XYZ file of C-alpha atoms in Angstrom:
346
model
C 0.000 0.000 0.000
C 1.421 3.388 -0.967
C 1.074 6.853 0.418
C -1.250 9.245 -1.368
C 0.588 12.559 -1.124
C -2.399 14.871 -1.271
C -4.623 12.858 1.084
C -6.299 14.800 3.877
C -6.098 11.712 6.090
C -2.813 11.625 7.982
C -3.796 9.402 10.930
C -5.663 6.125 11.258
C -7.582 6.458 14.515
C -8.914 3.348 16.227
C -11.383 3.057 19.089
C -12.903 -0.006 20.701
C -14.729 -1.281 23.776
C -13.073 -3.673 26.282
C -14.597 -6.878 24.915
C -13.448 -9.762 22.665
C -12.806 -8.419 19.160
C -10.445 -9.403 16.381
C -9.478 -5.758 15.862
C -8.598 -5.457 19.555
C -6.318 -8.465 19.224
C -4.795 -7.029 16.033
C -4.105 -3.832 17.949
C -2.515 -5.712 20.854
C -0.322 -7.629 18.417
C 0.840 -4.405 16.766
C -0.726 -5.261 13.433
C -2.935 -2.174 13.131
C 0.068 0.066 13.721
C 1.889 -1.916 11.048
C -0.795 -1.513 8.401
C -1.030 2.222 9.120
C 2.712 2.620 8.737
C 2.692 0.651 5.498
C -0.027 3.013 4.257
C 2.050 6.077 5.091
C -0.111 7.393 7.932
C 0.233 7.574 11.685
C -1.706 5.275 13.991
C -3.510 6.414 17.114
C -5.753 4.767 19.700
C -8.496 7.211 20.565
C -8.557 6.446 24.281
C -4.847 7.282 24.526
C -5.300 10.698 22.895
C -6.915 12.519 25.806
C -10.464 13.520 26.798
C -10.874 16.036 23.987
C -10.918 13.200 21.456
C -12.564 10.531 23.625
C -16.023 11.883 22.775
C -15.431 10.884 19.159
C -15.970 7.289 20.318
C -19.616 8.246 20.664
C -20.274 10.757 17.868
C -17.708 9.449 15.313
C -16.890 12.983 14.099
C -13.258 12.249 13.242
C -12.365 11.705 9.611
C -9.695 9.037 10.137
C -11.667 6.947 12.639
C -12.564 3.256 12.607
C -14.667 2.121 15.565
C -15.509 -1.338 16.837
C -17.797 -1.298 19.807
C -21.335 -1.368 21.080
C -24.060 -0.755 18.549
C -25.978 1.843 20.589
C -23.420 4.647 20.069
C -22.806 3.550 16.466
C -26.505 3.595 15.583
C -27.117 6.818 17.534
C -24.250 8.548 15.722
C -25.581 7.500 12.321
C -29.127 8.548 13.247
C -27.781 11.969 14.242
C -26.189 12.434 10.827
C -22.619 11.318 11.459
C -21.146 10.315 8.060
C -20.264 6.699 8.810
C -20.491 3.393 6.975
C -20.961 -0.064 8.433
C -18.122 -2.355 7.294
C -18.375 -5.388 9.578
C -20.344 -7.170 12.295
C -19.297 -9.691 14.917
C -21.387 -11.780 17.290
C -19.933 -12.883 20.629
C -22.360 -13.841 23.385
C -21.249 -12.137 26.581
C -23.118 -13.494 29.597
C -26.270 -11.403 29.541
C -28.370 -12.057 32.611
C -31.023 -10.715 34.934
C -29.667 -10.785 38.491
C -31.556 -10.837 41.782
C -30.475 -11.032 45.409
C -29.516 -14.448 46.689
C -32.588 -14.647 48.919
C -35.023 -13.700 46.141
C -37.715 -16.119 44.996
C -37.383 -14.883 41.404
C -35.680 -17.691 39.509
C -37.372 -17.569 36.108
C -38.670 -14.984 33.695
C -42.340 -15.442 34.547
C -41.695 -14.599 38.195
C -40.612 -11.063 37.270
C -44.287 -10.052 37.376
C -44.650 -7.278 39.939
C -40.883 -6.793 40.320
C -39.103 -3.458 40.567
C -36.462 -3.500 37.829
C -33.425 -1.236 37.836
C -32.957 0.881 34.709
C -29.929 3.241 34.475
C -30.820 6.907 34.122
C -30.277 8.849 30.922
C -26.689 10.004 30.456
C -25.370 13.161 28.750
C -26.820 12.199 25.379
C -28.445 9.316 23.519
C -25.195 7.625 22.502
C -23.759 7.653 26.018
C -27.017 6.326 27.435
C -26.065 2.825 26.312
C -26.349 1.459 29.899
C -30.034 2.410 29.864
C -30.530 0.956 26.403
C -28.842 -2.311 27.370
C -30.965 -2.746 30.490
C -34.201 -1.911 28.697
C -33.549 -4.380 25.876
C -32.286 -7.040 28.276
C -35.403 -6.780 30.380
C -37.631 -6.610 27.290
C -36.163 -9.938 26.163
C -36.501 -11.494 29.626
C -40.077 -10.326 30.018
C -40.969 -11.677 26.578
C -39.594 -15.075 27.607
C -41.920 -14.971 30.618
C -44.882 -13.865 28.470
C -44.795 -10.510 30.264
C -44.245 -6.881 29.259
C -43.109 -3.648 30.888
C -46.711 -3.192 31.997
C -46.160 -6.089 34.425
C -43.163 -4.542 36.234
C -42.171 -1.239 37.831
C -39.222 0.608 36.287
C -36.939 2.237 38.848
C -34.141 4.542 37.673
C -30.713 3.776 39.118
C -27.641 5.986 38.996
C -24.975 5.805 36.331
C -22.114 8.115 35.395
C -22.968 11.166 33.310
C -20.482 10.055 30.629
C -19.609 6.341 30.916
C -15.942 5.768 30.174
C -14.948 3.675 27.189
C -11.428 2.466 27.714
C -11.398 -0.247 30.349
C -13.707 -2.094 32.650
C -14.130 -1.096 36.259
C -15.774 -2.621 39.277
C -19.127 -1.174 38.269
C -18.890 -1.259 34.489
C -21.810 -3.220 33.007
C -23.139 -3.729 36.547
C -25.078 -0.495 37.004
C -27.646 -0.940 39.759
C -25.768 -3.411 41.975
C -25.842 -1.009 44.909
C -29.573 -0.431 44.448
C -30.171 -4.171 44.301
C -28.140 -4.830 47.452
C -29.983 -2.033 49.311
C -33.331 -3.514 48.321
C -34.378 -0.513 46.239
C -34.946 -2.778 43.229
C -35.619 -6.492 42.810
C -33.701 -7.206 39.602
C -31.000 -5.698 37.383
C -29.525 -6.471 33.949
C -25.798 -7.229 33.649
C -23.419 -8.462 30.991
C -19.768 -9.294 30.543
C -16.791 -10.715 32.405
C -16.608 -8.277 35.307
C -20.376 -8.561 35.846
C -19.989 -12.294 36.473
C -17.374 -11.642 39.133
C -19.449 -8.910 40.787
C -22.380 -11.332 40.998
C -20.245 -13.923 42.768
C -18.667 -11.362 45.096
C -22.073 -10.215 46.351
C -23.896 -13.543 46.356
C -26.311 -12.500 43.628
C -28.319 -15.073 41.711
C -29.198 -15.417 38.029
C -32.949 -15.177 37.550
C -32.841 -15.270 33.733
C -29.869 -16.420 31.654
C -30.446 -14.674 28.344
C -27.536 -16.441 26.666
C -29.260 -19.793 27.146
C -32.153 -18.863 24.870
C -32.245 -20.611 21.515
C -33.252 -17.538 19.521
C -30.576 -15.021 18.564
C -33.305 -12.397 18.532
C -33.698 -12.807 22.304
C -29.970 -12.076 22.713
C -29.838 -8.911 20.580
C -28.397 -6.033 22.598
C -25.638 -3.442 22.571
C -22.893 -5.963 21.769
C -24.864 -8.510 19.787
C -24.229 -7.885 17.000
C -21.231 -5.578 17.426
C -20.510 -3.221 14.473
C -17.335 -1.918 12.919
C -17.957 1.531 11.478
C -15.719 3.883 9.527
C -15.927 7.603 8.851
C -16.991 8.095 5.241
C -14.035 10.392 4.536
C -11.554 7.640 5.364
C -13.401 5.114 3.240
C -13.637 7.507 0.293
C -10.104 8.921 0.454
C -8.161 5.883 1.616
C -10.098 2.666 0.975
C -6.747 0.839 1.035
C -6.347 1.675 4.724
C -9.845 0.405 5.507
C -9.233 -2.842 3.609
C -5.878 -3.214 5.370
C -7.524 -2.732 8.776
C -10.126 -5.377 8.019
C -7.498 -7.756 6.655
C -5.508 -7.462 9.883
C -8.695 -8.165 11.853
C -9.377 -11.262 9.775
C -5.813 -12.457 10.360
C -6.203 -11.815 14.078
C -9.392 -13.903 14.111
C -7.466 -16.750 12.466
C -4.639 -16.319 14.979
C -7.067 -16.309 17.919
C -8.528 -19.663 16.960
C -5.117 -21.291 17.569
C -3.883 -19.214 20.529
C -6.503 -19.353 23.283
C -4.115 -18.720 26.200
C -2.761 -15.545 24.615
C -6.272 -14.398 23.744
C -7.467 -14.868 27.326
C -4.484 -12.924 28.611
C -5.409 -9.976 26.377
C -9.050 -10.185 27.481
C -8.127 -10.220 31.167
C -6.300 -6.927 30.630
C -9.101 -5.430 28.523
C -11.927 -6.400 30.895
C -10.009 -6.138 34.178
C -11.378 -9.578 34.991
C -9.728 -12.770 36.157
C -9.473 -15.864 33.937
C -12.617 -17.343 35.489
C -14.552 -14.188 34.659
C -13.470 -14.306 31.028
C -14.540 -17.939 30.668
C -17.801 -17.351 32.545
C -18.692 -14.401 30.357
C -17.614 -15.595 26.936
C -17.386 -19.382 27.198
C -14.578 -21.789 26.439
C -14.633 -21.385 22.662
C -15.329 -17.700 21.995
C -11.868 -17.388 20.419
C -13.033 -19.456 17.455
C -15.845 -17.075 16.491
C -14.246 -13.643 16.144
C -14.515 -13.421 12.356
C -16.282 -10.467 10.776
C -19.366 -10.820 8.626
C -22.013 -8.766 6.891
C -24.351 -11.694 6.410
C -28.042 -11.043 5.913
C -28.726 -12.629 9.309
C -26.383 -10.332 11.221
C -27.577 -7.220 9.411
C -31.196 -8.212 10.111
C -30.395 -8.696 13.811
C -28.804 -5.235 13.896
C -32.056 -4.023 12.374
C -33.934 -5.495 15.342
C -31.739 -3.418 17.644
C -32.148 -0.293 15.524
C -35.919 -0.473 15.696
C -35.866 -1.120 19.456
C -33.636 1.895 20.014
C -35.780 4.101 17.797
C -38.971 3.014 19.562
C -37.458 3.824 22.974
C -36.017 7.235 22.136
C -32.341 6.411 21.680
C -32.149 7.501 18.027
C -32.693 11.040 16.792
C -34.250 9.704 13.589
C -34.834 6.450 11.775
C -32.651 5.613 8.774
C -32.298 2.962 6.084
C -30.012 0.240 7.411
C -29.158 -1.336 4.065
C -27.844 1.930 2.629
C -25.511 2.219 5.642
C -23.780 -1.071 4.804
C -20.611 -1.035 2.676
C -19.882 -4.622 1.604
C -16.894 -3.991 -0.653
C -14.132 -3.383 1.938
C -14.735 -6.687 3.741
C -14.997 -8.561 0.452
C -11.679 -7.049 -0.666
C -10.051 -7.810 2.693
C -11.102 -11.451 2.473
C -9.673 -11.686 -1.021
C -6.415 -10.077 0.154
C -6.022 -12.505 3.062
C -6.866 -15.478 0.852
C -4.321 -14.405 -1.749
C -1.614 -14.002 0.881
C -2.404 -17.412 2.339
C -2.080 -18.847 -1.151
C 1.413 -17.439 -1.601
C 2.489 -18.866 1.780
C 1.372 -22.403 0.957
């Protein structure tokens, strides 16, 4: 890949959430930095650039940015007019559950009738209100499994930070409402992820509904399922080679992960600030084999389920056409590039 002298893009910016992703592994391995250098641009991780740029994780107003993370900010940014394109989707189940206190009688979805459920308050804007969106959709799925609706429960707002941080996990990340649950202010909360599993064990909380055990993918749709990779339109238009290179490195990292589980878990422990048991509990024994990107009809349709839920519950400024957001060509070209390189190595 060669440098385009008059390009306005001089830096490939990357931002991600602390969860299992092929691009996160490619970054940890130094491969994203490598592809940027080979393309004649600098490489920067958004979370290392200071608070003035951190907000771009949510609004995507940075011309050299590629983002892999939760779909709530990605969809909210697009609905607000941010010029992005969708270039990949992953699906990794991440221990979504409805938790109750250990002495609670609620042990199945149908028993949520009459419960007070904890819902995080609105944050600074729609994109940063992803904790609220996650809890609402998690409870909507659980209630549907119990043949119930929000009319059968009482929603109680619980505190969250005004601007949830995006770099690493913390003791309360993805576990908003634990304090309210322990105090008895609410009867059930939604949690997800590695650290959430450890918090549940630390406080003797019980799983009332295991959303990951449901057979239907639709019942597991939430902020991280499916998880999108989006790119600023300027980067895709001016330097499609960089975008293809980024995706190719992610595909290679997914291949690498399938054969290097111990190294993958070590990276995830750092990303999630969770112990090895928490990583396994949250993502299972074999998550490392399923990190490959796709824009299959099924995954795009499942993202559409999330888009409509978010729009119906006030998390999107406007509705938009999902299919026109999708750019298939970069991933197709990245797959061809990786396949060709494998062919020359054999």
